[in-house]
Every structure is written in structure tokens, then in C-alpha cells.
Tab-separated table of C-alpha atoms in Angstrom:
chain	number	residue	atom	x	y	z
A	83	MET	CA	42.545	-29.480	-71.335
A	84	ARG	CA	41.356	-32.841	-69.993
A	85	PHE	CA	40.207	-33.835	-66.524
A	86	HIS	CA	41.151	-36.992	-64.648
A	87	ASP	CA	37.618	-37.492	-63.325
A	88	ARG	CA	34.600	-35.498	-62.213
A	89	ARG	CA	35.967	-34.747	-58.756
A	90	GLU	CA	39.191	-33.340	-60.133
A	91	ALA	CA	37.129	-31.265	-62.564
A	92	GLY	CA	35.074	-30.005	-59.619
A	93	ARG	CA	38.185	-28.904	-57.757
A	94	ARG	CA	39.423	-26.985	-60.783
A	95	LEU	CA	36.008	-25.414	-61.231
A	96	ALA	CA	35.928	-24.407	-57.573
A	97	ARG	CA	39.303	-22.679	-57.926
A	98	ARG	CA	37.952	-20.666	-60.842
A	99	LEU	CA	34.855	-19.677	-58.896
A	100	CYS	CA	37.053	-18.610	-55.985
A	101	GLU	CA	39.020	-16.182	-58.129
A	102	PRO	CA	38.307	-12.541	-57.221
A	103	THR	CA	36.438	-11.945	-60.485
A	104	HIS	CA	33.730	-14.414	-59.465
A	105	ASN	CA	34.034	-14.736	-55.696
A	106	GLY	CA	32.837	-11.205	-55.009
A	107	ARG	CA	29.566	-11.963	-56.789
A	108	LEU	CA	28.756	-15.230	-55.022
A	109	ARG	CA	26.667	-13.798	-52.214
A	110	ASN	CA	24.991	-16.351	-49.956
A	111	PRO	CA	25.544	-19.220	-52.427
A	112	VAL	CA	23.751	-22.524	-52.777
A	113	VAL	CA	24.995	-25.185	-55.204
A	114	LEU	CA	22.550	-27.251	-57.268
A	115	ALA	CA	23.874	-30.362	-59.006
A	116	LEU	CA	22.388	-31.783	-62.183
A	117	PRO	CA	22.493	-35.497	-61.364
A	118	ARG	CA	23.868	-37.879	-61.885
A	119	GLY	CA	27.103	-36.731	-63.530
A	120	GLY	CA	26.997	-33.235	-62.080
A	121	ALA	CA	26.869	-34.406	-58.448
A	122	PRO	CA	30.572	-35.310	-57.963
A	123	VAL	CA	31.577	-32.024	-59.622
A	124	ALA	CA	29.117	-30.002	-57.565
A	125	GLY	CA	30.179	-31.724	-54.343
A	126	GLU	CA	33.706	-30.358	-54.734
A	127	VAL	CA	32.380	-26.892	-55.538
A	128	ALA	CA	30.075	-26.857	-52.505
A	129	GLN	CA	32.890	-27.969	-50.202
A	130	ALA	CA	35.241	-25.263	-51.476
A	131	LEU	CA	32.615	-22.525	-51.174
A	132	HIS	CA	31.271	-23.816	-47.826
A	133	ALA	CA	27.863	-23.734	-49.489
A	134	PRO	CA	24.898	-26.094	-49.141
A	135	LEU	CA	24.440	-28.663	-51.879
A	136	ASP	CA	21.154	-29.832	-53.363
A	137	VAL	CA	20.055	-31.505	-56.577
A	138	LEU	CA	18.088	-30.134	-59.490
A	139	VAL	CA	16.790	-33.172	-61.339
A	140	ALA	CA	16.331	-32.690	-65.068
A	141	ARG	CA	15.535	-35.408	-67.575
A	142	LYS	CA	16.470	-35.697	-71.212
A	143	ILE	CA	13.694	-36.424	-73.708
A	144	GLY	CA	14.999	-38.903	-76.253
A	145	ALA	CA	13.878	-39.513	-79.807
A	146	PRO	CA	11.390	-42.411	-80.079
A	147	PHE	CA	13.724	-44.442	-82.292
A	148	ASN	CA	16.854	-43.622	-80.254
A	149	PRO	CA	16.407	-42.709	-76.555
A	150	GLU	CA	20.053	-41.603	-76.351
A	151	LEU	CA	19.445	-38.919	-78.968
A	152	GLY	CA	18.179	-35.979	-76.931
A	153	VAL	CA	15.568	-33.732	-78.530
A	154	GLY	CA	14.477	-31.923	-75.387
A	155	ALA	CA	14.487	-31.897	-71.598
A	156	LEU	CA	12.267	-31.181	-68.607
A	157	ALA	CA	12.712	-30.175	-64.971
A	158	GLY	CA	10.298	-29.659	-62.105
A	159	GLU	CA	6.692	-29.247	-63.204
A	160	ASP	CA	7.586	-26.895	-66.044
A	161	PRO	CA	6.637	-27.719	-69.637
A	162	PRO	CA	9.341	-29.524	-71.594
A	163	LEU	CA	11.873	-27.521	-73.567
A	164	TYR	CA	12.575	-28.858	-77.048
A	165	ASP	CA	15.481	-28.465	-79.398
A	166	GLU	CA	13.444	-27.040	-82.255
A	167	ARG	CA	16.160	-27.676	-84.799
A	168	ALA	CA	16.391	-31.337	-83.782
A	169	LEU	CA	12.610	-31.746	-84.043
A	170	GLU	CA	12.634	-30.223	-87.505
A	171	VAL	CA	15.496	-32.383	-88.750
A	172	LEU	CA	13.928	-35.571	-87.368
A	173	GLY	CA	10.389	-34.710	-88.456
A	174	LEU	CA	9.019	-34.888	-84.920
A	175	THR	CA	6.333	-32.868	-83.143
A	176	PRO	CA	5.773	-32.343	-79.388
A	177	GLY	CA	2.555	-34.324	-79.669
A	178	GLN	CA	4.453	-37.373	-80.827
A	179	LEU	CA	6.632	-37.169	-77.732
A	180	ALA	CA	3.833	-36.860	-75.154
A	181	SER	CA	4.181	-40.436	-73.879
A	182	HIS	CA	7.959	-40.022	-73.600
A	183	VAL	CA	7.494	-36.812	-71.598
A	184	GLU	CA	5.067	-38.554	-69.234
A	185	ARG	CA	7.533	-41.371	-68.652
A	186	GLU	CA	10.451	-39.030	-68.038
A	187	ARG	CA	8.366	-36.911	-65.652
A	188	ALA	CA	7.658	-40.011	-63.577
A	189	GLU	CA	11.378	-40.865	-63.533
A	190	LEU	CA	12.161	-37.285	-62.511
A	191	HIS	CA	9.862	-37.537	-59.479
A	192	ARG	CA	11.276	-40.940	-58.564
A	193	HIS	CA	14.832	-39.631	-58.568
A	194	GLU	CA	13.882	-36.546	-56.560
A	195	GLN	CA	12.434	-38.796	-53.852
A	196	LEU	CA	15.449	-41.094	-53.977
A	197	TYR	CA	18.003	-38.308	-53.593
A	198	ARG	CA	16.196	-36.063	-51.114
A	199	ARG	CA	14.747	-38.785	-48.874
A	200	GLY	CA	11.784	-36.602	-47.966
A	201	ARG	CA	13.805	-33.399	-47.551
A	202	PRO	CA	12.213	-30.390	-49.315
A	203	PRO	CA	14.144	-28.515	-52.007
A	204	SER	CA	16.536	-25.846	-50.785
A	205	ASP	CA	15.095	-22.362	-50.472
A	206	VAL	CA	16.991	-20.337	-53.080
A	207	ARG	CA	15.103	-17.064	-52.726
A	208	ASN	CA	17.455	-14.063	-52.739
A	209	ARG	CA	20.495	-16.345	-52.913
A	210	THR	CA	23.168	-16.913	-55.546
A	211	VAL	CA	22.411	-20.258	-57.155
A	212	ILE	CA	25.308	-22.109	-58.803
A	213	VAL	CA	24.002	-24.815	-61.138
A	214	VAL	CA	26.707	-27.412	-61.832
A	215	ASP	CA	27.006	-30.185	-64.422
A	216	ASP	CA	29.936	-32.246	-65.702
A	217	GLY	CA	29.724	-30.710	-69.185
A	218	LEU	CA	27.440	-29.313	-71.867
A	219	ALA	CA	27.038	-30.811	-75.326
A	220	THR	CA	23.815	-29.225	-76.613
A	221	GLY	CA	22.869	-27.295	-73.472
A	222	VAL	CA	19.155	-28.105	-73.648
A	223	THR	CA	19.083	-29.830	-70.232
A	224	ALA	CA	20.932	-26.937	-68.608
A	225	ARG	CA	18.573	-24.431	-70.229
A	226	VAL	CA	15.435	-26.028	-68.821
A	227	ALA	CA	17.123	-26.383	-65.422
A	228	LEU	CA	18.083	-22.708	-65.368
A	229	ARG	CA	14.559	-21.648	-66.275
A	230	THR	CA	13.168	-23.765	-63.455
A	231	VAL	CA	15.609	-22.228	-60.965
A	232	ARG	CA	14.805	-18.703	-62.122
A	233	ARG	CA	11.140	-19.198	-61.224
A	234	ARG	CA	12.144	-19.929	-57.610
A	235	GLY	CA	13.288	-16.339	-56.983
A	236	PRO	CA	17.098	-16.401	-56.692
A	237	ALA	CA	19.095	-13.185	-56.610
A	238	ARG	CA	21.567	-14.484	-59.186
A	239	VAL	CA	21.982	-17.656	-61.272
A	240	VAL	CA	25.399	-18.977	-62.296
A	241	LEU	CA	25.953	-21.994	-64.524
A	242	ALA	CA	29.319	-23.648	-63.857
A	243	VAL	CA	30.730	-26.540	-65.906
A	244	PRO	CA	34.232	-27.897	-66.565
A	245	VAL	CA	33.756	-28.173	-70.345
A	246	CYS	CA	31.172	-27.117	-72.904
A	247	SER	CA	30.724	-26.835	-76.646
A	248	ARG	CA	30.708	-23.355	-78.123
A	249	GLU	CA	27.183	-23.947	-79.431
A	250	ALA	CA	25.942	-24.899	-75.957
A	251	ALA	CA	27.615	-21.858	-74.405
A	252	THR	CA	25.796	-19.605	-76.864
A	253	ALA	CA	22.478	-21.341	-76.140
A	254	VAL	CA	22.648	-21.145	-72.330
A	255	ARG	CA	24.062	-17.635	-71.870
A	256	PRO	CA	20.647	-15.893	-72.101
A	257	GLU	CA	19.344	-18.137	-69.301
A	258	ALA	CA	22.081	-17.407	-66.729
A	259	ASP	CA	23.545	-14.273	-65.175
A	260	ASP	CA	26.985	-15.797	-65.585
A	261	LEU	CA	28.483	-18.815	-67.342
A	262	VAL	CA	31.705	-20.275	-65.954
A	263	CYS	CA	33.212	-22.877	-68.287
A	264	LEU	CA	36.844	-23.893	-67.940
A	265	HIS	CA	37.257	-25.222	-71.465
A	266	GLN	CA	35.425	-24.524	-74.737
A	267	PRO	CA	37.206	-26.608	-77.385
A	268	ASP	CA	36.888	-25.731	-81.057
A	269	THR	CA	35.888	-29.339	-81.773
A	270	PHE	CA	33.771	-30.760	-78.973
A	271	GLY	CA	32.585	-34.270	-79.823
A	272	ALA	CA	31.124	-35.438	-76.504
A	273	VAL	CA	31.510	-34.598	-72.824
A	274	GLY	CA	33.211	-37.914	-72.031
A	275	LEU	CA	36.084	-37.197	-74.414
A	276	TRP	CA	37.365	-34.541	-72.021
A	277	TYR	CA	37.710	-36.942	-69.079
A	278	GLU	CA	40.218	-39.738	-68.566
A	279	ASN	CA	37.733	-41.501	-66.294
A	280	PHE	CA	34.097	-40.962	-67.271
A	281	GLU	CA	32.306	-43.939	-65.790
A	282	GLN	CA	28.585	-43.458	-65.355
A	283	ALA	CA	27.839	-41.912	-61.976
A	284	ALA	CA	25.642	-44.051	-59.732
A	285	ASP	CA	22.698	-42.934	-57.617
A	286	GLU	CA	24.739	-43.787	-54.526
A	287	GLU	CA	27.367	-41.266	-55.599
A	288	VAL	CA	24.718	-38.544	-55.725
A	289	ILE	CA	23.403	-39.478	-52.284
A	290	ASP	CA	26.928	-39.584	-50.830
A	291	ALA	CA	27.679	-36.108	-52.223
A	292	LEU	CA	24.545	-34.729	-50.590
A	293	ARG	CA	25.383	-36.346	-47.255
A	294	ALA	CA	28.882	-34.856	-47.308
A	295	SER	CA	27.711	-31.331	-48.114
A	296	PRO	CA	27.910	-28.523	-45.556
A	297	SER	CA	24.892	-27.430	-43.570
A	298	HIS	CA	22.243	-25.282	-45.184
A	299	GLU	CA	23.663	-22.132	-43.609
A	300	PRO	CA	26.819	-20.627	-45.134
A	301	LEU	CA	29.841	-20.841	-42.838
A	302	ARG	CA	31.528	-17.697	-44.152
A	303	ARG	CA	30.550	-14.124	-44.887
A	304	PRO	CA	27.850	-14.042	-47.573
A	305	ASP	CA	30.002	-11.812	-49.787
A	306	ALA	CA	33.137	-13.993	-49.562
A	307	PRO	CA	32.267	-17.720	-49.478
A	308	CYS	CA	35.721	-18.964	-50.514
A	309	PRO	CA	38.488	-19.512	-47.987
A	310	PRO	CA	41.080	-16.707	-47.908
């Protein structure tokens, strides 16, 4: 299974969420995108469910010698979550990464201000929160995001992604009430391999997705957000 682009993946994901098995458990939903790549996917999901869309900014913590090599992640004001196995293999300690965490925390706040434009985060208390990304390789960013959401008092937390590695699925399942992943290949490689078009999403694409989202009040019955 491959996806043409993130929007097409979002439409497929929305169809899965609208199946009776899932739809009956999506009471009063709100969709949270993990930007940037998760925003186009989440925009399609929010439109299909007639649910409000917001962002949940999480930042990867890269290794000092290779910023693209993720060894942890952070979201909100919560402490960073590290991939303990990666730290052990690379001979790193959290103390050695303190300056990297501080820098990523500043970038996190900058992006929150950029995307929300002064709007406060959505109130997720007693709602079904659907956290959406474009794919999971290690799952560490999704894990820290889910933990941050859980502290905000939702009734239920669902993680929805088009594609994920089997290792990531195992890692994130304890953090979510439900994991919806369309494709778990035996050999994963990287998220981008499962898309024909995987250009880096721009900040403007995130902002456009938020502008196009429905209002903050669900338009359909709380127990049946999908169109009949």
C-alpha cells in the first residue's frame, strides 16, 4: 500500500475512522495534527468527521553529531521523552542533550505562536481526541504527544496514521486508547517510502489546514460524527 500524497492518505484514513467499528467510539471528536507533515492528513480527517482541527506541536531531539537522528522528543512543557535504547547505543546521556532540548523547546513555542496566531489550544476535556501524523518510524514523537494530550483530560485518545512500523505500533499502543494505522509493512524503511509525493510540508500548509477546518463545535451528533 502506497499513498499518492498526504491529503490522499488523510482521505483514506478518514474512511477507516468512519467505519462502524470506529465511528461509534468517536464521541465529540477534536483532531490534533502533529505538524508539519501531519497537518494535511489531519485536515482531511477533520473535514470528514466535521470536527475541529488544532495542532499539537512536538519537536524531535536530534543527536549532537547528527540532528536528523532522533533520540527523543518533547511536547508542551512536559519533560523530554528519550529513546533509551538509542541513548545507550550512542553513548549519550540526557545531561549531554540539555542545550539541544532548550533549543527545541524555543522552536516549539515559536511554531505554536506561528500556527495559532494567538488562539488558545482547543479544550479537549471530556472529548475524543484524534492525534494524526503522516506516519510513524520510531514512534517517540507520537508517544510524547499522546502523554501531553492525556494530561489535558480527554475522554478518549486515538492515534491515527496512514502507515507505521511494527516497532512503533508496539511502542505507542500503551499510550493511546486506540491505534488506527492503515498499513504496517513487514519492512518499513522510512515514512517517505510509502508516499509517491512526500515533499516537506511548509508552515503555510499547516496554517491553511487550520483556516479550512470546521468550527470548534461539532456539526453532527456527538456519537456519530461521520456523514451517513
